[in-house]
Amino acid sequence: DLARVLEDVGVAAIFVHGRTRAQGFSGTVNLAGIRSVVQAVKTIPVIGNGDVTTPEAALHMFAETGCAGVSIGRGAFYDPWIFRRTEHLLRTGELLPEATFAERIRVLRRHFERYVEFYGEEHGARLFRKVAPWYAKRFGPAKIFKQRIVAITSRADFDATLAEYLAWRAPFCDERGESLPKYSPAPMVASFMREPGDAD
């Protein structure tokens, strides 16, 4: 009913998050709820949102809801390449692999430098403490990185933390620097694509 009213008063588009406020980032995204909003309006686009952390999740949300687009939030922190990978999957049907570890580190370094350039060294380093652990979610073994990165206050701290982490990580890696299979992070799966009973 609200979607119809919004359309009637001239709203140009509706974004629907498939979780309640009480759920926060837990529980299953309600695709049926998004689909009901899509079906309620006549002409305006409905954009689905919630747990789109992989290209496959975006494709699934499109297929299950009929939405005109998807909104990606946290998925971009875990995988800044998600937009290119999702566009490629939607256009070609081919799923590109996740970025290599070396590429993740290259972008992490660049991201840190941008923070320092914009905010200054100390403030930028402090703010980056919140950003860096998102990258680590797809690093494989990263305990020491997560422990150290949240205390950095300078470029030197960042460089030292990264150097220490890369040395610590080496035994978990193959000759290319990628995590050995038993240490690789598990594939990310959206809540709405998990089997019943799978962990959050």
PDB file of C-alpha atoms in Angstrom:
ATOM      1  CA  ASP A   1       0.000   0.000   0.000  1.00  0.00           C
ATOM      2  CA  LEU A   2       2.792   2.405   0.868  1.00  0.00           C
ATOM      3  CA  ALA A   3       4.563   1.682  -2.425  1.00  0.00           C
ATOM      4  CA  ARG A   4       1.393   2.522  -4.368  1.00  0.00           C
ATOM      5  CA  VAL A   5       0.909   5.758  -2.442  1.00  0.00           C
ATOM      6  CA  LEU A   6       4.531   6.738  -3.028  1.00  0.00           C
ATOM      7  CA  GLU A   7       4.186   6.057  -6.740  1.00  0.00           C
ATOM      8  CA  ASP A   8       0.951   8.078  -6.911  1.00  0.00           C
ATOM      9  CA  VAL A   9       2.567  11.139  -5.322  1.00  0.00           C
ATOM     10  CA  GLY A  10       5.442  11.092  -7.806  1.00  0.00           C
ATOM     11  CA  VAL A  11       8.277   9.196  -6.146  1.00  0.00           C
ATOM     12  CA  ALA A  12      10.737   8.265  -8.915  1.00  0.00           C
ATOM     13  CA  ALA A  13      11.981   4.955  -7.502  1.00  0.00           C
ATOM     14  CA  ILE A  14      11.772   2.797  -4.400  1.00  0.00           C
ATOM     15  CA  PHE A  15      14.642   1.044  -2.661  1.00  0.00           C
ATOM     16  CA  VAL A  16      13.549  -1.896  -0.526  1.00  0.00           C
ATOM     17  CA  HIS A  17      15.807  -3.477   2.055  1.00  0.00           C
ATOM     18  CA  GLY A  18      14.789  -7.072   2.640  1.00  0.00           C
ATOM     19  CA  ARG A  19      15.600  -7.034   6.362  1.00  0.00           C
ATOM     20  CA  THR A  20      13.881  -5.342   9.265  1.00  0.00           C
ATOM     21  CA  ARG A  21      15.673  -2.835  11.456  1.00  0.00           C
ATOM     22  CA  ALA A  22      15.581  -5.363  14.306  1.00  0.00           C
ATOM     23  CA  GLN A  23      17.405  -7.926  12.156  1.00  0.00           C
ATOM     24  CA  GLY A  24      20.287  -5.585  11.412  1.00  0.00           C
ATOM     25  CA  PHE A  25      22.801  -7.611   9.367  1.00  0.00           C
ATOM     26  CA  SER A  26      21.580 -10.994  10.622  1.00  0.00           C
ATOM     27  CA  GLY A  27      18.811 -13.336   9.562  1.00  0.00           C
ATOM     28  CA  THR A  28      17.534 -13.981   6.083  1.00  0.00           C
ATOM     29  CA  VAL A  29      16.729 -11.247   3.570  1.00  0.00           C
ATOM     30  CA  ASN A  30      13.049 -11.454   2.622  1.00  0.00           C
ATOM     31  CA  LEU A  31      12.966 -11.676  -1.180  1.00  0.00           C
ATOM     32  CA  ALA A  32       9.193 -12.209  -1.164  1.00  0.00           C
ATOM     33  CA  GLY A  33       8.811  -8.814   0.501  1.00  0.00           C
ATOM     34  CA  ILE A  34      10.846  -7.142  -2.220  1.00  0.00           C
ATOM     35  CA  ARG A  35       8.862  -9.005  -4.895  1.00  0.00           C
ATOM     36  CA  SER A  36       5.553  -7.810  -3.364  1.00  0.00           C
ATOM     37  CA  VAL A  37       6.687  -4.183  -3.683  1.00  0.00           C
ATOM     38  CA  VAL A  38       7.763  -4.803  -7.307  1.00  0.00           C
ATOM     39  CA  GLN A  39       4.297  -6.209  -8.029  1.00  0.00           C
ATOM     40  CA  ALA A  40       2.504  -3.375  -6.217  1.00  0.00           C
ATOM     41  CA  VAL A  41       3.773  -0.534  -8.407  1.00  0.00           C
ATOM     42  CA  LYS A  42       2.917   0.142 -12.040  1.00  0.00           C
ATOM     43  CA  THR A  43       5.840   1.939 -13.633  1.00  0.00           C
ATOM     44  CA  ILE A  44       8.506   3.095 -11.183  1.00  0.00           C
ATOM     45  CA  PRO A  45      11.640   0.998 -10.658  1.00  0.00           C
ATOM     46  CA  VAL A  46      12.077  -0.953  -7.456  1.00  0.00           C
ATOM     47  CA  ILE A  47      15.658  -1.527  -6.311  1.00  0.00           C
ATOM     48  CA  GLY A  48      16.345  -4.555  -4.096  1.00  0.00           C
ATOM     49  CA  ASN A  49      18.796  -4.312  -1.238  1.00  0.00           C
ATOM     50  CA  GLY A  50      20.137  -6.593   1.464  1.00  0.00           C
ATOM     51  CA  ASP A  51      22.993  -9.101   1.608  1.00  0.00           C
ATOM     52  CA  VAL A  52      24.089  -8.660  -2.007  1.00  0.00           C
ATOM     53  CA  THR A  53      27.663  -9.695  -1.232  1.00  0.00           C
ATOM     54  CA  THR A  54      28.420 -11.623  -4.438  1.00  0.00           C
ATOM     55  CA  PRO A  55      27.556 -11.378  -8.140  1.00  0.00           C
ATOM     56  CA  GLU A  56      25.546 -14.605  -7.774  1.00  0.00           C
ATOM     57  CA  ALA A  57      23.464 -12.970  -5.039  1.00  0.00           C
ATOM     58  CA  ALA A  58      22.671 -10.039  -7.328  1.00  0.00           C
ATOM     59  CA  LEU A  59      21.608 -12.405 -10.110  1.00  0.00           C
ATOM     60  CA  HIS A  60      19.457 -14.406  -7.687  1.00  0.00           C
ATOM     61  CA  MET A  61      17.769 -11.272  -6.327  1.00  0.00           C
ATOM     62  CA  PHE A  62      16.921 -10.126  -9.855  1.00  0.00           C
ATOM     63  CA  ALA A  63      15.496 -13.541 -10.738  1.00  0.00           C
ATOM     64  CA  GLU A  64      13.474 -14.004  -7.543  1.00  0.00           C
ATOM     65  CA  THR A  65      12.035 -10.506  -7.163  1.00  0.00           C
ATOM     66  CA  GLY A  66      11.794  -9.001 -10.647  1.00  0.00           C
ATOM     67  CA  CYS A  67      13.440  -5.851  -9.284  1.00  0.00           C
ATOM     68  CA  ALA A  68      14.852  -3.279 -11.703  1.00  0.00           C
ATOM     69  CA  GLY A  69      18.184  -3.071  -9.937  1.00  0.00           C
ATOM     70  CA  VAL A  70      20.109  -4.112  -6.861  1.00  0.00           C
ATOM     71  CA  SER A  71      21.912  -1.991  -4.319  1.00  0.00           C
ATOM     72  CA  ILE A  72      25.273  -3.197  -3.037  1.00  0.00           C
ATOM     73  CA  GLY A  73      26.555  -2.055   0.347  1.00  0.00           C
ATOM     74  CA  ARG A  74      28.742  -4.262   2.556  1.00  0.00           C
ATOM     75  CA  GLY A  75      29.545  -6.471  -0.440  1.00  0.00           C
ATOM     76  CA  ALA A  76      31.703  -3.658  -1.812  1.00  0.00           C
ATOM     77  CA  PHE A  77      33.782  -3.603   1.376  1.00  0.00           C
ATOM     78  CA  TYR A  78      34.495  -7.325   1.135  1.00  0.00           C
ATOM     79  CA  ASP A  79      35.005  -7.242  -2.620  1.00  0.00           C
ATOM     80  CA  PRO A  80      35.565  -3.797  -4.187  1.00  0.00           C
ATOM     81  CA  TRP A  81      35.540  -5.590  -7.570  1.00  0.00           C
ATOM     82  CA  ILE A  82      31.939  -6.758  -7.078  1.00  0.00           C
ATOM     83  CA  PHE A  83      30.507  -4.149  -9.455  1.00  0.00           C
ATOM     84  CA  ARG A  84      32.689  -5.194 -12.395  1.00  0.00           C
ATOM     85  CA  ARG A  85      32.180  -8.878 -11.604  1.00  0.00           C
ATOM     86  CA  THR A  86      28.390  -8.477 -11.284  1.00  0.00           C
ATOM     87  CA  GLU A  87      28.088  -6.507 -14.516  1.00  0.00           C
ATOM     88  CA  HIS A  88      30.134  -9.172 -16.307  1.00  0.00           C
ATOM     89  CA  LEU A  89      27.988 -11.995 -14.904  1.00  0.00           C
ATOM     90  CA  LEU A  90      24.741 -10.264 -15.884  1.00  0.00           C
ATOM     91  CA  ARG A  91      26.032  -9.470 -19.372  1.00  0.00           C
ATOM     92  CA  THR A  92      27.776 -12.738 -20.233  1.00  0.00           C
ATOM     93  CA  GLY A  93      26.674 -15.393 -17.745  1.00  0.00           C
ATOM     94  CA  GLU A  94      30.345 -15.906 -16.799  1.00  0.00           C
ATOM     95  CA  LEU A  95      31.450 -15.506 -13.189  1.00  0.00           C
ATOM     96  CA  LEU A  96      34.863 -13.861 -12.962  1.00  0.00           C
ATOM     97  CA  PRO A  97      37.105 -15.076 -10.122  1.00  0.00           C
ATOM     98  CA  GLU A  98      37.633 -12.995  -7.007  1.00  0.00           C
ATOM     99  CA  ALA A  99      40.667 -10.708  -6.991  1.00  0.00           C
ATOM    100  CA  THR A 100      44.016 -12.268  -6.163  1.00  0.00           C
ATOM    101  CA  PHE A 101      45.599 -11.609  -2.790  1.00  0.00           C
ATOM    102  CA  ALA A 102      48.260  -9.448  -4.473  1.00  0.00           C
ATOM    103  CA  GLU A 103      45.540  -7.308  -6.073  1.00  0.00           C
ATOM    104  CA  ARG A 104      43.720  -6.982  -2.747  1.00  0.00           C
ATOM    105  CA  ILE A 105      46.922  -5.756  -1.085  1.00  0.00           C
ATOM    106  CA  ARG A 106      47.608  -3.317  -3.944  1.00  0.00           C
ATOM    107  CA  VAL A 107      44.150  -1.791  -3.548  1.00  0.00           C
ATOM    108  CA  LEU A 108      44.378  -1.830   0.258  1.00  0.00           C
ATOM    109  CA  ARG A 109      47.618   0.189   0.033  1.00  0.00           C
ATOM    110  CA  ARG A 110      46.073   2.631  -2.440  1.00  0.00           C
ATOM    111  CA  HIS A 111      42.949   2.985  -0.295  1.00  0.00           C
ATOM    112  CA  PHE A 112      45.109   3.736   2.765  1.00  0.00           C
ATOM    113  CA  GLU A 113      47.125   6.335   0.849  1.00  0.00           C
ATOM    114  CA  ARG A 114      43.911   8.057  -0.270  1.00  0.00           C
ATOM    115  CA  TYR A 115      42.777   8.268   3.351  1.00  0.00           C
ATOM    116  CA  VAL A 116      46.113   9.799   4.372  1.00  0.00           C
ATOM    117  CA  GLU A 117      46.044  12.268   1.459  1.00  0.00           C
ATOM    118  CA  PHE A 118      42.515  13.366   2.306  1.00  0.00           C
ATOM    119  CA  TYR A 119      42.502  13.325   6.122  1.00  0.00           C
ATOM    120  CA  GLY A 120      46.173  13.740   6.973  1.00  0.00           C
ATOM    121  CA  GLU A 121      48.470  11.004   8.189  1.00  0.00           C
ATOM    122  CA  GLU A 122      47.370  10.485  11.790  1.00  0.00           C
ATOM    123  CA  HIS A 123      43.622  11.046  11.315  1.00  0.00           C
ATOM    124  CA  GLY A 124      43.602   9.068   8.072  1.00  0.00           C
ATOM    125  CA  ALA A 125      45.391   6.158   9.735  1.00  0.00           C
ATOM    126  CA  ARG A 126      42.931   6.174  12.629  1.00  0.00           C
ATOM    127  CA  LEU A 127      39.930   6.216  10.288  1.00  0.00           C
ATOM    128  CA  PHE A 128      41.413   3.418   8.195  1.00  0.00           C
ATOM    129  CA  ARG A 129      41.297   1.128  11.237  1.00  0.00           C
ATOM    130  CA  LYS A 130      37.603   0.618  10.492  1.00  0.00           C
ATOM    131  CA  VAL A 131      38.121  -0.039   6.774  1.00  0.00           C
ATOM    132  CA  ALA A 132      41.032  -2.485   6.774  1.00  0.00           C
ATOM    133  CA  PRO A 133      39.294  -5.389   8.576  1.00  0.00           C
ATOM    134  CA  TRP A 134      36.695  -5.524   5.800  1.00  0.00           C
ATOM    135  CA  TYR A 135      39.480  -6.341   3.331  1.00  0.00           C
ATOM    136  CA  ALA A 136      40.799  -9.008   5.713  1.00  0.00           C
ATOM    137  CA  LYS A 137      37.524 -10.928   5.498  1.00  0.00           C
ATOM    138  CA  ARG A 138      38.742 -12.342   2.155  1.00  0.00           C
ATOM    139  CA  PHE A 139      42.470 -12.667   3.023  1.00  0.00           C
ATOM    140  CA  GLY A 140      42.369 -16.167   4.453  1.00  0.00           C
ATOM    141  CA  PRO A 141      44.427 -16.367   7.673  1.00  0.00           C
ATOM    142  CA  ALA A 142      44.554 -12.806   8.990  1.00  0.00           C
ATOM    143  CA  LYS A 143      44.521 -12.920  12.783  1.00  0.00           C
ATOM    144  CA  ILE A 144      47.686 -10.896  13.275  1.00  0.00           C
ATOM    145  CA  PHE A 145      46.633  -8.344  10.657  1.00  0.00           C
ATOM    146  CA  LYS A 146      43.281  -7.786  12.379  1.00  0.00           C
ATOM    147  CA  GLN A 147      44.964  -7.431  15.767  1.00  0.00           C
ATOM    148  CA  ARG A 148      47.601  -4.932  14.616  1.00  0.00           C
ATOM    149  CA  ILE A 149      45.752  -2.830  12.049  1.00  0.00           C
ATOM    150  CA  VAL A 150      43.253  -1.506  14.610  1.00  0.00           C
ATOM    151  CA  ALA A 151      46.078   0.268  16.467  1.00  0.00           C
ATOM    152  CA  ILE A 152      47.810   2.115  13.611  1.00  0.00           C
ATOM    153  CA  THR A 153      48.355   5.871  13.894  1.00  0.00           C
ATOM    154  CA  SER A 154      50.743   6.546  10.996  1.00  0.00           C
ATOM    155  CA  ARG A 155      51.980   5.467   7.590  1.00  0.00           C
ATOM    156  CA  ALA A 156      54.949   3.777   9.299  1.00  0.00           C
ATOM    157  CA  ASP A 157      52.548   1.754  11.496  1.00  0.00           C
ATOM    158  CA  PHE A 158      50.575   0.706   8.430  1.00  0.00           C
ATOM    159  CA  ASP A 159      53.709  -0.358   6.545  1.00  0.00           C
ATOM    160  CA  ALA A 160      55.079  -2.256   9.550  1.00  0.00           C
ATOM    161  CA  THR A 161      51.762  -4.010  10.169  1.00  0.00           C
ATOM    162  CA  LEU A 162      51.501  -5.065   6.536  1.00  0.00           C
ATOM    163  CA  ALA A 163      55.107  -6.295   6.420  1.00  0.00           C
ATOM    164  CA  GLU A 164      54.647  -8.281   9.635  1.00  0.00           C
ATOM    165  CA  TYR A 165      51.404  -9.759   8.350  1.00  0.00           C
ATOM    166  CA  LEU A 166      52.852 -10.782   4.976  1.00  0.00           C
ATOM    167  CA  ALA A 167      55.735 -12.568   6.700  1.00  0.00           C
ATOM    168  CA  TRP A 168      53.368 -14.252   9.180  1.00  0.00           C
ATOM    169  CA  ARG A 169      51.026 -15.338   6.374  1.00  0.00           C
ATOM    170  CA  ALA A 170      53.699 -16.953   4.166  1.00  0.00           C
ATOM    171  CA  PRO A 171      53.448 -20.498   5.629  1.00  0.00           C
ATOM    172  CA  PHE A 172      49.738 -20.565   4.773  1.00  0.00           C
ATOM    173  CA  CYS A 173      50.384 -19.787   1.085  1.00  0.00           C
ATOM    174  CA  ASP A 174      51.396 -21.380  -2.181  1.00  0.00           C
ATOM    175  CA  GLU A 175      54.216 -20.129  -4.405  1.00  0.00           C
ATOM    176  CA  ARG A 176      51.924 -17.459  -5.905  1.00  0.00           C
ATOM    177  CA  GLY A 177      51.094 -16.029  -2.487  1.00  0.00           C
ATOM    178  CA  GLU A 178      47.536 -17.354  -2.526  1.00  0.00           C
ATOM    179  CA  SER A 179      46.119 -19.180   0.488  1.00  0.00           C
ATOM    180  CA  LEU A 180      46.551 -22.920   0.349  1.00  0.00           C
ATOM    181  CA  PRO A 181      43.133 -24.543  -0.219  1.00  0.00           C
ATOM    182  CA  LYS A 182      42.668 -25.546   3.420  1.00  0.00           C
ATOM    183  CA  TYR A 183      43.283 -21.938   4.511  1.00  0.00           C
ATOM    184  CA  SER A 184      41.241 -20.207   1.816  1.00  0.00           C
ATOM    185  CA  PRO A 185      38.210 -18.261   3.002  1.00  0.00           C
ATOM    186  CA  ALA A 186      34.919 -20.058   2.457  1.00  0.00           C
ATOM    187  CA  PRO A 187      32.829 -18.753  -0.422  1.00  0.00           C
ATOM    188  CA  MET A 188      30.477 -15.978   0.601  1.00  0.00           C
ATOM    189  CA  VAL A 189      26.821 -16.980   0.316  1.00  0.00           C
ATOM    190  CA  ALA A 190      23.923 -14.573   0.717  1.00  0.00           C
ATOM    191  CA  SER A 191      21.426 -15.383   3.476  1.00  0.00           C
ATOM    192  CA  PHE A 192      18.698 -15.900   0.886  1.00  0.00           C
ATOM    193  CA  MET A 193      20.792 -18.486  -0.981  1.00  0.00           C
ATOM    194  CA  ARG A 194      21.760 -20.656   2.016  1.00  0.00           C
ATOM    195  CA  GLU A 195      20.265 -24.014   2.757  1.00  0.00           C
ATOM    196  CA  PRO A 196      18.000 -24.087   5.837  1.00  0.00           C
ATOM    197  CA  GLY A 197      20.068 -24.630   8.948  1.00  0.00           C
ATOM    198  CA  ASP A 198      23.290 -23.131   7.533  1.00  0.00           C
ATOM    199  CA  ALA A 199      25.066 -20.755   9.889  1.00  0.00           C
ATOM    200  CA  ASP A 200      24.784 -16.974   9.484  1.00  0.00           C
TER     201      ASP A 200
END
